[in-house]
Coordinates of C-alpha atoms and ligand atoms in Angstrom, one line a residue:
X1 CA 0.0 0.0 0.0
X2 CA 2.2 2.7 -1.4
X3 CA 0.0 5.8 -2.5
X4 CA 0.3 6.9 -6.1
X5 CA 1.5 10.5 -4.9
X6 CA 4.7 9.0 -2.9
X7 CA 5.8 7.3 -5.6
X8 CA 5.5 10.3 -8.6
X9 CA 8.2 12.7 -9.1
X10 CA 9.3 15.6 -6.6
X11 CA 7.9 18.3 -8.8
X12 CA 4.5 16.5 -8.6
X13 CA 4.6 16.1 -4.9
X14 CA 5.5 19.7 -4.6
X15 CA 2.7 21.3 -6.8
X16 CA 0.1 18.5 -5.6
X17 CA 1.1 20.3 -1.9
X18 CA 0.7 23.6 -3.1
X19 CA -3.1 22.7 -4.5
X20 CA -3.6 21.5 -0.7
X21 CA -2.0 24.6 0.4
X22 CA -4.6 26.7 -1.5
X23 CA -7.1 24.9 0.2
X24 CA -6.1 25.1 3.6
X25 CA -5.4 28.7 3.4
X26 CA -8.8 29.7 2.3
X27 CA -10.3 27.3 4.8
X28 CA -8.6 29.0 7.8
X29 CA -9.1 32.4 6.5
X30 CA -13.2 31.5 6.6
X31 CA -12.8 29.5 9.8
X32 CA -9.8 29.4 11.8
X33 CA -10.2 33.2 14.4
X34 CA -6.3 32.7 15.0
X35 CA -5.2 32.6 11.6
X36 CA -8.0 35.1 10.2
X37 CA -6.5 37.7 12.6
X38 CA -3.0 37.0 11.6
X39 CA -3.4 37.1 8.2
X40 CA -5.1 40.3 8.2
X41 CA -2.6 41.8 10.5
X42 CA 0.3 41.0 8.0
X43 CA -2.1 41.4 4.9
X44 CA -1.7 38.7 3.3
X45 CA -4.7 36.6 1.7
X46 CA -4.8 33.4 0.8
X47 CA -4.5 34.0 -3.2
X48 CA -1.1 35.5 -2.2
X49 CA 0.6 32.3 -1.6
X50 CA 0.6 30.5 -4.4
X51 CA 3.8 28.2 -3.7
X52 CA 5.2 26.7 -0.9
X53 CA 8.2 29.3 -1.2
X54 CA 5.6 31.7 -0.1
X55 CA 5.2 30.1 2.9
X56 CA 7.6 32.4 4.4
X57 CA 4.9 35.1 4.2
X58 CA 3.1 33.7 6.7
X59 CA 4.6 33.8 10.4
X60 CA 5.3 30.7 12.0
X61 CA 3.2 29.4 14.8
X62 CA 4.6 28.5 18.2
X63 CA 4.2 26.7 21.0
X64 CA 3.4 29.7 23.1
X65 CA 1.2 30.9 20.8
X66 CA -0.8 27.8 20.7
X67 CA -0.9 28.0 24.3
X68 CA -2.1 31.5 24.6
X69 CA -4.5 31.2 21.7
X70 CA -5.7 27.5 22.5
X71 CA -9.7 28.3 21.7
X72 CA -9.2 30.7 18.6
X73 CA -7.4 28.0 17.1
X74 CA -10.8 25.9 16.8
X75 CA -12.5 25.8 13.7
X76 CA -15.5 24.1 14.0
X77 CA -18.4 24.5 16.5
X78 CA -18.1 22.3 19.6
X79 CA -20.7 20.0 18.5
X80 CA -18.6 18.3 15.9
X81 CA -15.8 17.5 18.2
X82 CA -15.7 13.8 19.0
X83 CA -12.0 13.3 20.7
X84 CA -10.5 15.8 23.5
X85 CA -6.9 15.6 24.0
X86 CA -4.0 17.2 25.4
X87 CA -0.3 18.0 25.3
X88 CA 2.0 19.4 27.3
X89 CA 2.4 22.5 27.0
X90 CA 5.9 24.8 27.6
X91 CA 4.9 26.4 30.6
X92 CA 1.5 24.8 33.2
X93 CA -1.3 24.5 31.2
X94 CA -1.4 21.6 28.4
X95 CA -2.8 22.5 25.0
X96 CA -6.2 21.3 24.1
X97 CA -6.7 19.4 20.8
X98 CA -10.2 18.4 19.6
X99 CA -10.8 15.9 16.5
X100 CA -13.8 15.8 14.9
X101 CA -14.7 12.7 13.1
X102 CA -13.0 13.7 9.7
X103 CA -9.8 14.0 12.3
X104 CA -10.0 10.9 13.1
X105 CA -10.4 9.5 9.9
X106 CA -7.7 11.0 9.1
X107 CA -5.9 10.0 11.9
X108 CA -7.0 6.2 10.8
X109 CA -5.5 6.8 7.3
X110 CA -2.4 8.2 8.5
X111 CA -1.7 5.6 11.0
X112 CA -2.5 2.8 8.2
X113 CA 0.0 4.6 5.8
X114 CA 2.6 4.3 8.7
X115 CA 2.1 1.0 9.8
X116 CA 2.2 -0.2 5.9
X117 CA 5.5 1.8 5.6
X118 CA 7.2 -0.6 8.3
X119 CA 5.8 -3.5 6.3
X120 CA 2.8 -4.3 8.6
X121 CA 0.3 -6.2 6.6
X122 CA -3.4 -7.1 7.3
X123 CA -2.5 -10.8 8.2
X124 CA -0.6 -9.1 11.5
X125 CA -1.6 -9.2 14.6
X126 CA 0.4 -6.2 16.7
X127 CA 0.4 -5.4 20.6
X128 CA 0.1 -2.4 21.9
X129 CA 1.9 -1.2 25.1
X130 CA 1.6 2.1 25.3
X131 CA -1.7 4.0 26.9
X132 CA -4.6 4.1 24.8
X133 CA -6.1 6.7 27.8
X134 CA -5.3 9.6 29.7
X135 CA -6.0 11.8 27.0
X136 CA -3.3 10.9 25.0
X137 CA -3.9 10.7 20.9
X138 CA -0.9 8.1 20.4
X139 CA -2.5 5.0 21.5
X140 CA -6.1 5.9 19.9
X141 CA -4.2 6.5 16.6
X142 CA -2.8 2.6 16.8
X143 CA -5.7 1.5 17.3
X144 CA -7.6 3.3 14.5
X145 CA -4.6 2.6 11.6
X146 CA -4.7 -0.7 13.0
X147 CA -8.4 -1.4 12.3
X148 CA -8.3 0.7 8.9
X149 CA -5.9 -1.3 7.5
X150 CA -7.4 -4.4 8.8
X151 CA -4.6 -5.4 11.2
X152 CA -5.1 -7.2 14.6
X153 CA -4.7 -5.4 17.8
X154 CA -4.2 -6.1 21.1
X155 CA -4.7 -3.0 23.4
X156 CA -2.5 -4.1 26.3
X157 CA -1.5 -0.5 27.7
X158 CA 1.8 0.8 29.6
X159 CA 4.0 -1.3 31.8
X160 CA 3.7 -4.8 33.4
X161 CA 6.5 -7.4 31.6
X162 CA 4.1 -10.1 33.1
X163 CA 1.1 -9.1 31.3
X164 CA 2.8 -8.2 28.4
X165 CA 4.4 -11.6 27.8
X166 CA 1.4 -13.7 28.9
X167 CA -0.2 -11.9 25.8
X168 CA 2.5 -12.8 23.3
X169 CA 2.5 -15.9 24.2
X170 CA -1.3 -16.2 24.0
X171 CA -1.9 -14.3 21.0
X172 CA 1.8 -13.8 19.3
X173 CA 1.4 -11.0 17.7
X174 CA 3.6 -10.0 14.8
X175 CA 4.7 -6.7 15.7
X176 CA 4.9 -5.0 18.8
X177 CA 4.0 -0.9 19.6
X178 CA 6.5 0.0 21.6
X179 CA 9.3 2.4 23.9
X180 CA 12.5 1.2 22.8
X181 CA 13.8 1.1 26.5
X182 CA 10.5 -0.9 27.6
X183 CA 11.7 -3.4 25.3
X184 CA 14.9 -3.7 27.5
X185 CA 12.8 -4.2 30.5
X186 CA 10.8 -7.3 28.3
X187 CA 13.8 -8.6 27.5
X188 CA 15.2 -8.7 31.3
X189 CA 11.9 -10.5 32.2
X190 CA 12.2 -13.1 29.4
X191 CA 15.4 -13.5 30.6
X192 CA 14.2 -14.4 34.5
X193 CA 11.2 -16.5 33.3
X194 CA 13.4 -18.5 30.9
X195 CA 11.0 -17.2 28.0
X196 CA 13.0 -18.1 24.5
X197 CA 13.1 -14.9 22.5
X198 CA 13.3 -16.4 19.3
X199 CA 10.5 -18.5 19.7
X200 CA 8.1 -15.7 20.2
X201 CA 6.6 -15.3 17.2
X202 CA 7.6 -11.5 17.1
X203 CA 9.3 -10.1 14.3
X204 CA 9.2 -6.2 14.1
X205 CA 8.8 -3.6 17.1
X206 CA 7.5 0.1 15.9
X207 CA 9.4 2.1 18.4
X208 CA 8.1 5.1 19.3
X209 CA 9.4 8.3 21.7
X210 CA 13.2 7.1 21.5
X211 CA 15.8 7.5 19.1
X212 CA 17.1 4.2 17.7
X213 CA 19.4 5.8 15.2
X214 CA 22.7 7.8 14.6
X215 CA 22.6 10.4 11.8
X216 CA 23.9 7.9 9.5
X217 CA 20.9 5.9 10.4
X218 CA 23.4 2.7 11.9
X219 CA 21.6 1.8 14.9
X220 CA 22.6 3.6 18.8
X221 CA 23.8 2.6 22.0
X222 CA 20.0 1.8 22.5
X223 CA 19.5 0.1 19.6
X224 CA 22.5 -2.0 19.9
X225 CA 21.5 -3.2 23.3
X226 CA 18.2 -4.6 21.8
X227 CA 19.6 -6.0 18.9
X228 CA 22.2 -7.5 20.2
X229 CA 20.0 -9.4 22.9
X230 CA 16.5 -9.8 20.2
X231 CA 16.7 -10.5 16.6
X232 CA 13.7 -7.6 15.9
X233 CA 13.3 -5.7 12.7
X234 CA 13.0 -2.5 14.1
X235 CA 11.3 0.6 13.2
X236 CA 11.1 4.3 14.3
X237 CA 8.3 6.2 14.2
X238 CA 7.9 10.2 14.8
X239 CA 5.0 11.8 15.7
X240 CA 2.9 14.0 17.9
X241 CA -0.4 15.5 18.7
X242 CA 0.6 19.1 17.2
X243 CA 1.3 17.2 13.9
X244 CA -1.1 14.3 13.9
X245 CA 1.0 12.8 11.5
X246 CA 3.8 10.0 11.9
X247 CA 6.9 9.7 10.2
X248 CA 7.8 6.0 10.1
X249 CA 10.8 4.3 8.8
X250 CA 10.3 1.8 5.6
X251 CA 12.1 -1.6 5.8
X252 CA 15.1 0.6 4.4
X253 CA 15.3 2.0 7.6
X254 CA 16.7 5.6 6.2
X255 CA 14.5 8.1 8.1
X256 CA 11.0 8.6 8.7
X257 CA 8.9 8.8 5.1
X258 CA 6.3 12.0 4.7
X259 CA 3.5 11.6 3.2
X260 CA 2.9 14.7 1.7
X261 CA -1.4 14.4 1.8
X262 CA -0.9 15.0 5.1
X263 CA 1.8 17.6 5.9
X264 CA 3.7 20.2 5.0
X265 CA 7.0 20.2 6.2
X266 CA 9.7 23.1 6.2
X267 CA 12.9 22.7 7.8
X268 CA 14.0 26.0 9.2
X269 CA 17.3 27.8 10.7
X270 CA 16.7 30.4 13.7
X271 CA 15.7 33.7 11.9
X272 CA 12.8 31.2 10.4
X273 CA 14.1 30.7 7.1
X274 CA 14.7 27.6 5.3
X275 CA 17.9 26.0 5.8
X276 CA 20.1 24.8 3.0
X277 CA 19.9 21.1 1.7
X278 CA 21.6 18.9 4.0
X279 CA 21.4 21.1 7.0
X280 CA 19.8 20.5 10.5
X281 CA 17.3 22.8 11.6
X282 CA 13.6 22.8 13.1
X283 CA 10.8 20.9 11.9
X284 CA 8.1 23.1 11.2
X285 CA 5.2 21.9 10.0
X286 CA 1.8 22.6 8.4
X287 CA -1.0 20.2 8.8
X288 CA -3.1 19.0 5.7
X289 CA -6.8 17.9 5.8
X290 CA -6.8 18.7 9.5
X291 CA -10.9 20.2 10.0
X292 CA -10.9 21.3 13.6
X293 CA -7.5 23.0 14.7
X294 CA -5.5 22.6 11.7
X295 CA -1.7 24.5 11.8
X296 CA -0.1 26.7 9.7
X297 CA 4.1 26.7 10.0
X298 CA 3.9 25.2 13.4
X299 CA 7.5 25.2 15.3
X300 CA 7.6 21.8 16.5
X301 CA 10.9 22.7 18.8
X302 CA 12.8 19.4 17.4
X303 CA 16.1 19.7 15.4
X304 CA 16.4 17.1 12.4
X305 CA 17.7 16.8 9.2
X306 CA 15.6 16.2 6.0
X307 CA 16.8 13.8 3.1
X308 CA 15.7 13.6 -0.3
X309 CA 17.3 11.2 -2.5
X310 CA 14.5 8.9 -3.8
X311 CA 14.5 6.2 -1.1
X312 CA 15.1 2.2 -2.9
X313 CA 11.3 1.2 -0.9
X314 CA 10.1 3.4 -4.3
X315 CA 8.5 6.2 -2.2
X316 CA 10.1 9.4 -3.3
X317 CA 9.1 11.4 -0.6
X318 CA 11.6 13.0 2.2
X319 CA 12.6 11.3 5.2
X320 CA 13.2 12.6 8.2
X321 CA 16.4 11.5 10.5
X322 CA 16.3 10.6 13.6
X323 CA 15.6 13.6 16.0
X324 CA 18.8 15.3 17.5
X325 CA 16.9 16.8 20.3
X326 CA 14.9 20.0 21.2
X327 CA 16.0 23.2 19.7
X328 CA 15.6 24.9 23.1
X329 CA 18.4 22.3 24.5
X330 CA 20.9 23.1 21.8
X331 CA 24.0 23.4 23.6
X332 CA 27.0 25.4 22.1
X333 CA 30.0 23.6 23.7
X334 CA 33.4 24.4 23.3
X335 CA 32.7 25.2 19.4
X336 CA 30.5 22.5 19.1
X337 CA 26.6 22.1 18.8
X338 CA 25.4 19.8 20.3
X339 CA 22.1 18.1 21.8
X340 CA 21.2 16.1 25.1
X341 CA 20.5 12.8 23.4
X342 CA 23.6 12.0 21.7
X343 CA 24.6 12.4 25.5
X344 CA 22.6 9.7 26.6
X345 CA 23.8 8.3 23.9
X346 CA 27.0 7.8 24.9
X347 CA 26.1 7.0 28.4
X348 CA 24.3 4.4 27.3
X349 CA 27.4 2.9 26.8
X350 CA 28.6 2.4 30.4
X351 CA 26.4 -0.8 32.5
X352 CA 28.2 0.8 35.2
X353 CA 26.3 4.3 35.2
X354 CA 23.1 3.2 36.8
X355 CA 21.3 7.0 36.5
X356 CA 22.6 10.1 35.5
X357 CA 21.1 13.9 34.9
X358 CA 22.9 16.2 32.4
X359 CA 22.8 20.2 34.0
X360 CA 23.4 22.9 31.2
X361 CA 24.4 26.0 32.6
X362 CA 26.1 29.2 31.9
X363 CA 29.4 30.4 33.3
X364 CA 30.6 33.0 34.3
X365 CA 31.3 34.7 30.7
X366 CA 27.9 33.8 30.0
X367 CA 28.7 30.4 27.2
X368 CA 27.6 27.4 28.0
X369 CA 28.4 24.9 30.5
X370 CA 27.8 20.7 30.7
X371 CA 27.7 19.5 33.8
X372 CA 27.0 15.5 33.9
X373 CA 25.9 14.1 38.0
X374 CA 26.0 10.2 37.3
X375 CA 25.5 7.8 39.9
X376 CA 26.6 4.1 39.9
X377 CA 27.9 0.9 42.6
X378 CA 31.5 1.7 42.4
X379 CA 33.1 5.1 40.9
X380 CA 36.1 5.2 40.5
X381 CA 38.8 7.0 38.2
X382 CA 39.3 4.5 35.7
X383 CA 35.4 4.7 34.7
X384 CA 35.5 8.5 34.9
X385 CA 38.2 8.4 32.7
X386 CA 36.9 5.9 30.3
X387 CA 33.5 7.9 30.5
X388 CA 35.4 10.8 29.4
X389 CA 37.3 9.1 26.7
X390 CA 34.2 7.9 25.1
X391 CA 32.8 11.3 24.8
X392 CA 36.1 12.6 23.1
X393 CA 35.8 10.1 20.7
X394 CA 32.4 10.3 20.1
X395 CA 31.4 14.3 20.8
X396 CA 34.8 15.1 20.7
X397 CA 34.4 17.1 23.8
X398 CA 34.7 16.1 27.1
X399 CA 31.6 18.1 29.9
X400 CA 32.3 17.9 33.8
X401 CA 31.7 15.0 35.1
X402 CA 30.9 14.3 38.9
X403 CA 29.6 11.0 40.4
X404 CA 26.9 11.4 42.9
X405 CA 25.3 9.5 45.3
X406 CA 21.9 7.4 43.7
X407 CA 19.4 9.1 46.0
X408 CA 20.6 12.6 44.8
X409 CA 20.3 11.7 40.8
X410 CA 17.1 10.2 42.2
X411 CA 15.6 13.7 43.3
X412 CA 17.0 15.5 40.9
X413 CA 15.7 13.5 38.1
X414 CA 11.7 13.9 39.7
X415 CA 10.2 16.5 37.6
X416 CA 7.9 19.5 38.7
X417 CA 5.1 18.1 36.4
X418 CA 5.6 14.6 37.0
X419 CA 4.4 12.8 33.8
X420 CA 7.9 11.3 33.2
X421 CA 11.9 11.6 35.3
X422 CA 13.7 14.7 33.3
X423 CA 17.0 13.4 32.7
X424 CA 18.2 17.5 31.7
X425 CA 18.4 20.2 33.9
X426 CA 18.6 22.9 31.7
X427 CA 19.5 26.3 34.6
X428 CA 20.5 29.0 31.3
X429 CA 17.5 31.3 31.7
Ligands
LIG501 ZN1 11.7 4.0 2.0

């Protein structure tokens, strides 16, 4: 299930985008009281953008303003809203997204394209274990691709090895929806039950809210450590509510496809202009066919690099590589720019460091400053110093590092909001 439009040339994609681009302007000119406001403020109407170099007409949308806005982003009365979710948002509040049933259509159609991009076909059975609840869109979006595309689903939720496992063995699934780290934890419990991996019927994991992957695409620390221990085909997938839209890796395994009925996709530098071929900068997106809060240039915050060499799966569409981390973490180190994850990265390297938190600071000259608290049974100077190594070789720089006691990185790493550890401490601002 490859869609004609992925498969046709660039210049096709990019004028069957603009068409959609037409579209979506007039629609949130008419409906959208965000975007009607900021269109006539700037004066620009929707027969002025005519290709998606005009974009840059338009101002990008952030996060803030999202937050601010929330309600004036709605674009349908609240009777036609079906699904109520929400994201966290920069600062308190989380952002309120509402679906209508077209969303969710659309949601069904985009998850199916996904799914069918990592090879999932109708004869598969997959497990999910992530939340399907607490106002979350992720796990209702698995569920809905699954069931348009006539795949088999088992909605096992977050957590629990033993549950998990009982229901591969009872219903061995072919894939599995999953948090690459989680899969580390199933692996440990196979391990203690005397559970033969191999025998498990499963043969692909689409692994979602983790990197897997260097730049290069050759897998990380993390994905190593699965590999190495389960024989998995595995695939990333990038997503999130704002885009409600996935980029998922074909067998290929060379980035995250678009699909370009879906979304727009701009890759900008920090005065909000594109960035040159080849160049990381941050995924800013506009949503296609979206009917009740669509976006228009949305700053997702995440830093990523765009390829566009027809891919060998026969989609022709960019892919997206892995995600280097959030824009607002970018660190300028000792002439270097770099992110948080390719931190954790290296980390990941070490059994010995049982938790760590990375502080970013500035000094007293006002540049910035790593700072990396680790905790594990027995520091000592040779695994600093191999620690430290390891970054040179990798980063080529070398932060502070102290060893702390476990209960300290513990306390540190509990966040204010408490949906998930924070593993940066970012004190610049
Ligand atoms: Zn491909």
């Amino acid at each position: 299930m490859i869609p004609e439009i992925e498969r046709t040339t660039s210049s096709k994609i990019k004028s069957f985008q603009e068409e959609k681009l037409k579209e979506l302007l007039e629609y949130v000119a008419k409906n959208s009281p965000y975007y009607k406001r900021v269109l006539k403020q700037i004066g620009v109407r929707p027969q002025d953008i005519n290709s998606l170099e005009d974009l840059v007409k338009i101002p990008v949308t952030t996060k803030e303003q999202l937050q601010a806005n929330n309600d004036d982003f709605l674009c349908v009365p609240k009777v036609q809203i079906i699904d109520y979710v929400t994201t966290s948002g920069t600062m308190g509040e989380p952002v309120t997204f509402a679906l209508t049933d077209k969303d969710l259509e659309r949601l069904a159609y985009n998850e199916a394209l996904s799914f069918a991009c990592a090879g999932v076909m109708p004869h598969d059975i997959l497990q999910l274990t992530t939340t399907m609840d607490r106002r979350f869109m992720a796990g209702l979006a698995y569920f809905l691709g699954a069931r348009k595309l006539g795949a088999g689903i088992i909605r096992v939720g977050a957590g629990i090895p033993e549950l998990q496992w009982d229901t591969i063995l009872k219903f061995r699934p072919s894939y599995l929806i999953v948090v690459p780290s989680f899969l580390l934890k199933l692996i440990e419990y196979a391990k203690q039950q005397g559970i033969d991996l191999r025998s498990s019927g499963v043969k692909g994991a689409i692994c979602i809210g983790e990197s897997l992957r260097d730049q290069d695409f050759s897998l990380n620390t993390l994905g190593q450590k699965i590999k190495g221990e389960w024989d998995l085909q595995l695939y990333s997938t990038y997503a999130s509510t704002e885009m409600s839209t996935a980029f998922t890796e074909c067998p290929e395994q060379r980035g995250g496809h678009h699909h370009p009925e879906l979304i727009i996709v701009e890759i900008l530098d920090e005065k909000d202009q594109p960035v040159a071929e080849g160049e990381v900068g941050e995924l800013t997106i506009t949503t296609l066919g979206v009917e009740a809060m669509p976006l228009l240039r949305f700053k997702t915050g995440d830093m990523v690099m765009a390829h566009t060499a027809p891919c060998r799966c026969g989609r022709n569409t960019l892919r997206l590589g892995p995600v280097m981390g959030r824009r607002k973490q970018m660190i300028k180190y000792k002439g270097t720019t770099l992110y948080p994850p390719a931190m954790d990265n290296v980390l990941n390297n070490f059994r010995e460091v049982e938790s760590f938190v990375i502080e970013i600071y500035h000094n007293s000259i006002g540049t910035d400053e790593i700072l990396l608290k680790i905790s594990c049974q027995q520091p000592s100077e040779t695994l600093l110093q191999n620690i430290k190594d390891h970054f040179r070789s990798k980063l080529r720089v070398t932060p502070k590092i102290e060893f702390h006691a476990p209960k300290e990185i513990e306390k540190l790493k509990l966040s204010k909001l408490g949906r998930k550890p924070v593993t940066v401490i970012d004190r610049r601002n």
